[in-house]
Amino acid sequence: MPLLSIFLLPLLLPSSLAQKKGNLSPETHPPFQWAQCTSPTNCTTINSSLVLDANWRWVHDDKYRNCVEQNPDGTQWWNPAVCDLGDESPASTNNCTSKCLLEGAGDYRWSYGITTTNATLMQKLVTRIEFATNYGSRLFLLEKKDRYQTFVLLGNELSFEVDLSTVGCGVNAALGFVAMDADGGMERHEPWNEAGAEYGTGYCDGWCQDRQRFVGGRAATNKQGARGYQWQSDGACCPEFAVWNSNAHSYSMSSHICENDDYEPCPGPWCDPTYYDPDERGVPPKCARKGCEYNPYRMGAKEFYGKGKLVDTTRNVVTRWEEDRQYQFFIQDGKRIDVPAPTWDGLPKQSGLSKEMCDVQANVFMEQDIWAVHNGWPTHQRQVLSRPMVLVTSIDAADWYTWNTWLDSSKIPPYDDRDPGVERGPCPWEDNEPSIARASNGQAKVVWSNIRFGPIGSTVEL
Ligand SMILES: *[C@@H]1O[C@H](CO)[C@@H](O)[C@H](O)[C@H]1NC(C)=O
Ligand SMILES: *[C@@H]1O[C@H](CO)[C@@H](O)[C@H](O)[C@H]1NC(C)=O
Ligand SMILES: *[C@@H]1O[C@H](CO)[C@@H](O)[C@H](O)[C@H]1NC(C)=O
Ligand SMILES: *[C@@H]1O[C@H](CO)[C@@H](O)[C@H](O)[C@H]1NC(C)=O
């Protein structure tokens, strides 16, 4: 962050080739409380803390020059004046890996718009600092200073309150679980990653997150970036349960599975040159980008969720991971409100994710059935429900491909809005373009609070 660049302190560089820590500003994880429950009257407050994803950090060389150049349209690239990518082979990207340091996020509030009080966390979309603007943030829950807290979902439930009243069209405020390594990938990617969970490394998700600067501890590259698209590594893929992708107009819950149980984040295009096809936007993926999803608006319940609708945007959400069905309900004025069942023919008459729902969804919505290709339901139970996952919260308007239209709008034409599954929310797709969404959501902030986790039935009194 430019504010810090006035401190031109000498720095001793370790000599190995690795994703490293800077030592200009100390990392100060904001404290955050959540609760582990065994019954609604027996929840234990855990005093933990949060860490900012490495991708939001200042990456600089030993002379405090920016390693990464960011453009207003979301493109970013390694700064050729600082490090040399060579032919983008693993050996030549080591130059960027070894020269570029990941800086501590000294000031979560003023640099990144992140504040915590007890069990409440607020994340702002836009934070202006002296010579720069920060957009959005992604945070992970820590168990201790250098290790993420992990959760196994099956048989458990999660409840939290969320205030989305200021989060408008095109912005996604999200809470979910991803199968990241609890140490941020230090052990798996030894000797490449020296920064670890303390510096928020190792993010991956079911969309094969493709704007990561480092994947597997190494500087990530992709020819798409050179061609002027946004940053593309080949993506950091891992199973994901997106509990809550949302704004004031729409929300969805979804599961994303991967091709192999032993998924391996791919550090660059050399891993699998056929994987990313810029014209087809990622087919066939290593992880099922779309997965299986439940968005009540898309399922036909257009008057259920949103400002002035049955369930407002400041609510307690409960998610249950039962073996045969994973579903949500809301608590509003002390009453349980269930999510409406789908109205489209061919879908089960019950909300949430079930084998039946996930098996037929792509067909009813006339989409490529990637779920079936990956042997959907058993894979989901194994990869998503049964393995330890890391809790992630984020806010951003940074989907430069599809403008978050998959969340709150319709596919960009020519599609017929009357076809099943085309409309996912009431937002006009033109308003969702990220720079427009950022400009019109200058005051947007999401407030998460009272996160509770425990066996089914333990987190809320009904
Ligand atoms: C309350 O929870 C703790 C663990 O968090 C457990 O050891 C204890 O047995 C529980 N008490 C009751 C009455 O369930
Ligand atoms: C957690 O923090 C609160 C408030 O700072 C304090 O009252 C409580 O004793 C702490 N609990 C534990 C288990 O450390
Ligand atoms: C990185 O590349 C630059 C420019 O080609 C070169 O001067 C420098 O020696 C390289 N550094 C390392 C550590 O390989
Ligand atoms: C945070 O918790 C402390 C200790 O329990 C309490 O005194 C304080 O009022 C709480 N702050 C807020 C904003 O709720």
Short mmCIF file of N, CA, C and O and ligand atoms in Angstrom, two decimals, residues 33 45 47 118, ligand 2:
data_model
loop_
_atom_site.label_atom_id
_atom_site.label_comp_id
_atom_site.label_asym_id
_atom_site.label_seq_id
_atom_site.Cartn_x
_atom_site.Cartn_y
_atom_site.Cartn_z
N GLN A 33 -14.83 -13.34 17.39
CA GLN A 33 -15.40 -14.43 18.18
C GLN A 33 -16.43 -15.21 17.38
O GLN A 33 -17.23 -14.62 16.66
N THR A 45 -17.96 -19.62 23.45
CA THR A 45 -17.36 -18.56 22.64
C THR A 45 -15.89 -18.85 22.42
O THR A 45 -15.16 -19.14 23.36
N ASN A 47 -12.45 -17.28 21.14
CA ASN A 47 -11.76 -16.04 20.78
C ASN A 47 -10.73 -16.35 19.71
O ASN A 47 -9.67 -16.87 20.01
N ASN A 118 -16.04 -8.00 18.84
CA ASN A 118 -16.54 -9.25 19.43
C ASN A 118 -16.92 -10.25 18.32
O ASN A 118 -16.05 -10.69 17.60
C1 LIG B 2 -12.80 -14.34 25.17
O1 LIG B 2 -12.80 -12.93 25.21
C2 LIG B 2 -13.77 -12.38 26.09
C3 LIG B 2 -13.82 -10.89 25.89
O2 LIG B 2 -12.56 -10.37 25.63
C4 LIG B 2 -13.40 -12.78 27.52
O3 LIG B 2 -14.37 -12.26 28.40
C5 LIG B 2 -13.40 -14.30 27.59
O4 LIG B 2 -12.95 -14.71 28.86
C6 LIG B 2 -12.49 -14.92 26.53
N1 LIG B 2 -12.69 -16.34 26.53
C7 LIG B 2 -11.69 -17.20 26.49
C8 LIG B 2 -12.06 -18.65 26.47
O5 LIG B 2 -10.52 -16.85 26.45
#
